[in-house]
PDB file of C-alpha atoms in Angstrom:
ATOM      1  CA  MET A   1      27.513 -31.012  92.825  1.00 56.00           C
ATOM      2  CA  THR A   2      24.468 -31.808  90.901  1.00 61.00           C
ATOM      3  CA  ALA A   3      21.157 -32.523  92.396  1.00 58.00           C
ATOM      4  CA  SER A   4      19.712 -35.342  91.398  1.00 56.00           C
ATOM      5  CA  PRO A   5      15.625 -35.295  91.772  1.00 64.00           C
ATOM      6  CA  ALA A   6      13.778 -37.371  94.417  1.00 66.00           C
ATOM      7  CA  THR A   7      11.479 -40.547  94.039  1.00 67.00           C
ATOM      8  CA  VAL A   8       8.267 -40.156  95.431  1.00 66.00           C
ATOM      9  CA  ARG A   9       6.630 -44.160  95.337  1.00 80.00           C
ATOM     10  CA  ARG A  10       2.693 -43.969  94.661  1.00 84.00           C
ATOM     11  CA  ALA A  11       0.402 -46.681  95.168  1.00 91.00           C
ATOM     12  CA  PRO A  12      -1.114 -48.170  92.756  1.00 94.00           C
ATOM     13  CA  ARG A  13      -4.888 -46.000  93.747  1.00 96.00           C
ATOM     14  CA  GLN A  14      -2.863 -43.186  93.553  1.00 96.00           C
ATOM     15  CA  LEU A  15      -1.614 -43.316  90.041  1.00 96.00           C
ATOM     16  CA  ILE A  16      -6.200 -44.633  89.242  1.00 97.00           C
ATOM     17  CA  ALA A  17      -6.677 -41.623  90.716  1.00 97.00           C
ATOM     18  CA  LEU A  18      -4.648 -39.494  88.706  1.00 97.00           C
ATOM     19  CA  GLY A  19      -5.366 -41.043  85.600  1.00 97.00           C
ATOM     20  CA  VAL A  20      -9.095 -40.793  86.180  1.00 98.00           C
ATOM     21  CA  GLY A  21      -8.741 -36.912  87.220  1.00 98.00           C
ATOM     22  CA  ALA A  22      -7.090 -36.626  84.097  1.00 98.00           C
ATOM     23  CA  VAL A  23      -9.141 -37.627  82.354  1.00 97.00           C
ATOM     24  CA  PHE A  24     -11.547 -35.698  83.652  1.00 97.00           C
ATOM     25  CA  LEU A  25      -9.662 -32.911  83.520  1.00 98.00           C
ATOM     26  CA  LEU A  26      -9.319 -33.594  79.298  1.00 98.00           C
ATOM     27  CA  VAL A  27     -12.816 -34.201  78.954  1.00 97.00           C
ATOM     28  CA  GLY A  28     -13.569 -30.875  80.538  1.00 97.00           C
ATOM     29  CA  ILE A  29     -11.155 -29.237  77.969  1.00 98.00           C
ATOM     30  CA  LEU A  30     -12.342 -31.320  75.119  1.00 97.00           C
ATOM     31  CA  GLY A  31     -15.988 -29.815  76.594  1.00 95.00           C
ATOM     32  CA  PHE A  32     -14.905 -26.387  75.009  1.00 97.00           C
ATOM     33  CA  ILE A  33     -13.460 -27.479  71.540  1.00 96.00           C
ATOM     34  CA  PRO A  34     -15.886 -26.203  68.530  1.00 96.00           C
ATOM     35  CA  GLY A  35     -15.628 -29.876  66.508  1.00 95.00           C
ATOM     36  CA  ILE A  36     -15.475 -31.729  69.369  1.00 96.00           C
ATOM     37  CA  THR A  37     -18.540 -30.382  71.129  1.00 96.00           C
ATOM     38  CA  THR A  38     -20.511 -30.551  68.076  1.00 96.00           C
ATOM     39  CA  ASN A  39     -23.370 -27.721  67.975  1.00 95.00           C
ATOM     40  CA  TYR A  40     -21.025 -25.459  69.341  1.00 94.00           C
ATOM     41  CA  ASP A  41     -22.726 -22.774  68.901  1.00 93.00           C
ATOM     42  CA  GLN A  42     -25.615 -24.165  70.799  1.00 93.00           C
ATOM     43  CA  LEU A  43     -23.625 -24.363  74.882  1.00 93.00           C
ATOM     44  CA  SER A  44     -24.860 -22.471  77.115  1.00 91.00           C
ATOM     45  CA  GLY A  45     -23.968 -21.668  80.542  1.00 89.00           C
ATOM     46  CA  ALA A  46     -26.405 -24.487  82.037  1.00 85.00           C
ATOM     47  CA  GLY A  47     -29.754 -25.551  81.456  1.00 81.00           C
ATOM     48  CA  HIS A  48     -31.547 -28.715  79.592  1.00 82.00           C
ATOM     49  CA  GLU A  49     -31.340 -25.857  76.660  1.00 86.00           C
ATOM     50  CA  SER A  50     -27.875 -26.291  75.644  1.00 87.00           C
ATOM     51  CA  GLY A  51     -27.954 -28.421  72.284  1.00 89.00           C
ATOM     52  CA  ALA A  52     -23.716 -28.835  72.868  1.00 93.00           C
ATOM     53  CA  LEU A  53     -23.161 -32.121  72.545  1.00 93.00           C
ATOM     54  CA  LEU A  54     -19.427 -34.113  73.487  1.00 95.00           C
ATOM     55  CA  LEU A  55     -18.303 -36.081  70.987  1.00 95.00           C
ATOM     56  CA  GLY A  56     -21.759 -35.809  69.117  1.00 93.00           C
ATOM     57  CA  VAL A  57     -23.085 -38.045  72.013  1.00 94.00           C
ATOM     58  CA  PHE A  58     -23.211 -36.521  76.126  1.00 91.00           C
ATOM     59  CA  GLN A  59     -25.083 -33.622  76.367  1.00 91.00           C
ATOM     60  CA  VAL A  60     -23.000 -30.546  77.975  1.00 92.00           C
ATOM     61  CA  SER A  61     -23.153 -26.983  78.923  1.00 92.00           C
ATOM     62  CA  ILE A  62     -20.488 -24.102  80.613  1.00 95.00           C
ATOM     63  CA  LEU A  63     -21.466 -25.368  83.995  1.00 92.00           C
ATOM     64  CA  HIS A  64     -21.191 -29.607  83.211  1.00 91.00           C
ATOM     65  CA  ASN A  65     -17.533 -28.843  81.199  1.00 95.00           C
ATOM     66  CA  ILE A  66     -17.219 -26.818  84.676  1.00 96.00           C
ATOM     67  CA  VAL A  67     -17.947 -30.005  87.197  1.00 93.00           C
ATOM     68  CA  HIS A  68     -15.781 -31.723  84.859  1.00 95.00           C
ATOM     69  CA  LEU A  69     -12.810 -29.581  85.239  1.00 98.00           C
ATOM     70  CA  ALA A  70     -13.119 -29.319  88.680  1.00 96.00           C
ATOM     71  CA  PHE A  71     -12.678 -33.303  89.058  1.00 95.00           C
ATOM     72  CA  GLY A  72     -10.187 -33.598  87.236  1.00 97.00           C
ATOM     73  CA  VAL A  73      -7.964 -30.822  89.295  1.00 98.00           C
ATOM     74  CA  ALA A  74      -9.851 -32.535  92.520  1.00 97.00           C
ATOM     75  CA  GLY A  75      -8.400 -35.831  91.291  1.00 97.00           C
ATOM     76  CA  ILE A  76      -5.271 -34.991  90.351  1.00 98.00           C
ATOM     77  CA  LEU A  77      -4.395 -33.151  93.843  1.00 98.00           C
ATOM     78  CA  LEU A  78      -6.434 -35.650  95.683  1.00 98.00           C
ATOM     79  CA  ALA A  79      -4.346 -38.118  93.836  1.00 97.00           C
ATOM     80  CA  ARG A  80      -0.520 -36.917  96.232  1.00 97.00           C
ATOM     81  CA  THR A  81      -1.875 -39.184  99.020  1.00 96.00           C
ATOM     82  CA  ALA A  82      -3.341 -42.604  99.449  1.00 95.00           C
ATOM     83  CA  ASN A  83      -6.280 -41.946 101.543  1.00 96.00           C
ATOM     84  CA  GLY A  84      -6.733 -38.994  99.641  1.00 97.00           C
ATOM     85  CA  ALA A  85      -7.368 -41.223  96.553  1.00 97.00           C
ATOM     86  CA  LYS A  86      -9.415 -43.628  97.710  1.00 97.00           C
ATOM     87  CA  ALA A  87     -11.770 -40.444  99.002  1.00 98.00           C
ATOM     88  CA  PHE A  88     -11.496 -39.203  95.246  1.00 98.00           C
ATOM     89  CA  LEU A  89     -12.483 -42.505  94.123  1.00 98.00           C
ATOM     90  CA  VAL A  90     -15.343 -43.720  96.402  1.00 98.00           C
ATOM     91  CA  GLY A  91     -16.568 -39.909  97.164  1.00 98.00           C
ATOM     92  CA  GLY A  92     -16.725 -39.295  93.546  1.00 97.00           C
ATOM     93  CA  GLY A  93     -18.175 -42.993  92.429  1.00 97.00           C
ATOM     94  CA  VAL A  94     -20.800 -41.665  95.017  1.00 98.00           C
ATOM     95  CA  ILE A  95     -21.854 -38.082  93.347  1.00 96.00           C
ATOM     96  CA  TYR A  96     -21.569 -39.871  90.058  1.00 95.00           C
ATOM     97  CA  LEU A  97     -24.506 -42.008  91.721  1.00 97.00           C
ATOM     98  CA  VAL A  98     -26.236 -39.540  92.630  1.00 95.00           C
ATOM     99  CA  LEU A  99     -25.829 -38.012  89.944  1.00 92.00           C
ATOM    100  CA  TRP A 100     -26.999 -41.086  87.686  1.00 94.00           C
ATOM    101  CA  LEU A 101     -30.552 -40.898  89.632  1.00 95.00           C
ATOM    102  CA  TYR A 102     -30.760 -37.439  89.377  1.00 93.00           C
ATOM    103  CA  GLY A 103     -30.588 -37.853  85.847  1.00 91.00           C
ATOM    104  CA  LEU A 104     -33.606 -40.519  86.161  1.00 92.00           C
ATOM    105  CA  LEU A 105     -35.740 -39.470  88.116  1.00 92.00           C
ATOM    106  CA  ILE A 106     -36.336 -35.745  86.583  1.00 87.00           C
ATOM    107  CA  ASP A 107     -37.939 -34.707  83.309  1.00 88.00           C
ATOM    108  CA  HIS A 108     -34.693 -34.112  80.871  1.00 83.00           C
ATOM    109  CA  GLY A 109     -36.645 -30.947  79.270  1.00 83.00           C
ATOM    110  CA  SER A 110     -37.429 -29.551  82.152  1.00 85.00           C
ATOM    111  CA  ALA A 111     -36.342 -27.140  83.982  1.00 83.00           C
ATOM    112  CA  GLU A 112     -35.161 -29.295  86.920  1.00 84.00           C
ATOM    113  CA  ASN A 113     -32.063 -30.360  84.146  1.00 78.00           C
ATOM    114  CA  PHE A 114     -30.173 -27.750  84.978  1.00 81.00           C
ATOM    115  CA  VAL A 115     -26.318 -29.860  84.831  1.00 79.00           C
ATOM    116  CA  PRO A 116     -27.963 -30.815  81.756  1.00 81.00           C
ATOM    117  CA  VAL A 117     -27.843 -34.859  81.435  1.00 82.00           C
ATOM    118  CA  ASN A 118     -29.234 -36.990  79.004  1.00 84.00           C
ATOM    119  CA  SER A 119     -29.926 -40.487  78.269  1.00 90.00           C
ATOM    120  CA  ALA A 120     -26.017 -41.108  77.379  1.00 89.00           C
ATOM    121  CA  ASP A 121     -25.023 -39.213  80.672  1.00 89.00           C
ATOM    122  CA  ASN A 122     -27.048 -41.021  83.049  1.00 92.00           C
ATOM    123  CA  TRP A 123     -25.483 -44.488  81.531  1.00 94.00           C
ATOM    124  CA  LEU A 124     -21.959 -42.638  81.766  1.00 93.00           C
ATOM    125  CA  HIS A 125     -22.688 -42.052  85.242  1.00 93.00           C
ATOM    126  CA  LEU A 126     -24.046 -45.264  86.428  1.00 96.00           C
ATOM    127  CA  GLY A 127     -20.952 -46.533  84.892  1.00 96.00           C
ATOM    128  CA  LEU A 128     -18.401 -44.223  86.673  1.00 96.00           C
ATOM    129  CA  ALA A 129     -19.981 -44.392  90.154  1.00 97.00           C
ATOM    130  CA  VAL A 130     -19.766 -48.443  90.214  1.00 97.00           C
ATOM    131  CA  GLY A 131     -16.265 -48.089  88.598  1.00 97.00           C
ATOM    132  CA  MET A 132     -15.047 -44.894  91.008  1.00 97.00           C
ATOM    133  CA  ILE A 133     -16.152 -46.778  93.572  1.00 97.00           C
ATOM    134  CA  ALA A 134     -14.946 -50.338  92.910  1.00 97.00           C
ATOM    135  CA  LEU A 135     -11.282 -48.751  92.287  1.00 96.00           C
ATOM    136  CA  GLY A 136     -11.589 -47.312  96.141  1.00 96.00           C
ATOM    137  CA  LEU A 137     -12.674 -49.902  97.393  1.00 95.00           C
ATOM    138  CA  ILE A 138     -10.857 -53.617  95.959  1.00 92.00           C
ATOM    139  CA  PRO A 139      -7.520 -54.360  97.415  1.00 87.00           C
ATOM    140  CA  LEU A 140      -4.790 -53.402  94.632  1.00 78.00           C
ATOM    141  CA  SER A 141      -1.537 -55.411  95.729  1.00 68.00           C
ATOM    142  CA  GLY A 142       1.814 -54.433  94.619  1.00 56.00           C
ATOM    143  CA  SER A 143       4.208 -52.373  95.678  1.00 50.00           C
ATOM    144  CA  LYS A 144       4.504 -48.386  95.076  1.00 57.00           C
ATOM    145  CA  ALA A 145       5.970 -47.099  91.326  1.00 52.00           C
ATOM    146  CA  PRO A 146       8.262 -44.978  91.611  1.00 53.00           C
ATOM    147  CA  ILE A 147       7.506 -41.199  89.847  1.00 55.00           C
ATOM    148  CA  ALA A 148      10.430 -38.949  89.339  1.00 53.00           C
ATOM    149  CA  ASP A 149       9.731 -35.377  91.124  1.00 52.00           C
ATOM    150  CA  SER A 150      11.889 -33.110  90.649  1.00 49.00           C
ATOM    151  CA  ARG A 151      11.307 -30.641  93.634  1.00 46.00           C
TER     152      ARG A 151
END
């Protein structure tokens, strides 16, 4: 007798949170790859002096990349439940809204820019905030999608 894989059903919001988490994880990894991150030799631990640019646009540092990795792991883990997926999307969106405001209020050339962020990051953070909060709050209809789970 062979065991068949169990089928796990995931709500649309769980799949969205899983996808968003996977993208954050990928971005965190890409931030450590020379070529995809330009000026890689200028990648610093934290702070505005990091000259590394993900995709040649978004200022990154080791801390910034680790934050992306942590968000990715959180999204993947929280996507296991519908409530966790909603919490990740809404909570993460609020965090990115705060980060957007932070990026607007600080001097990008000062020590307060410890993440670091630049203007491109600010616009991205605003888009992430609005998108994640909307995806966490808008009603999503549809049945749960089956996902094969080989536990």
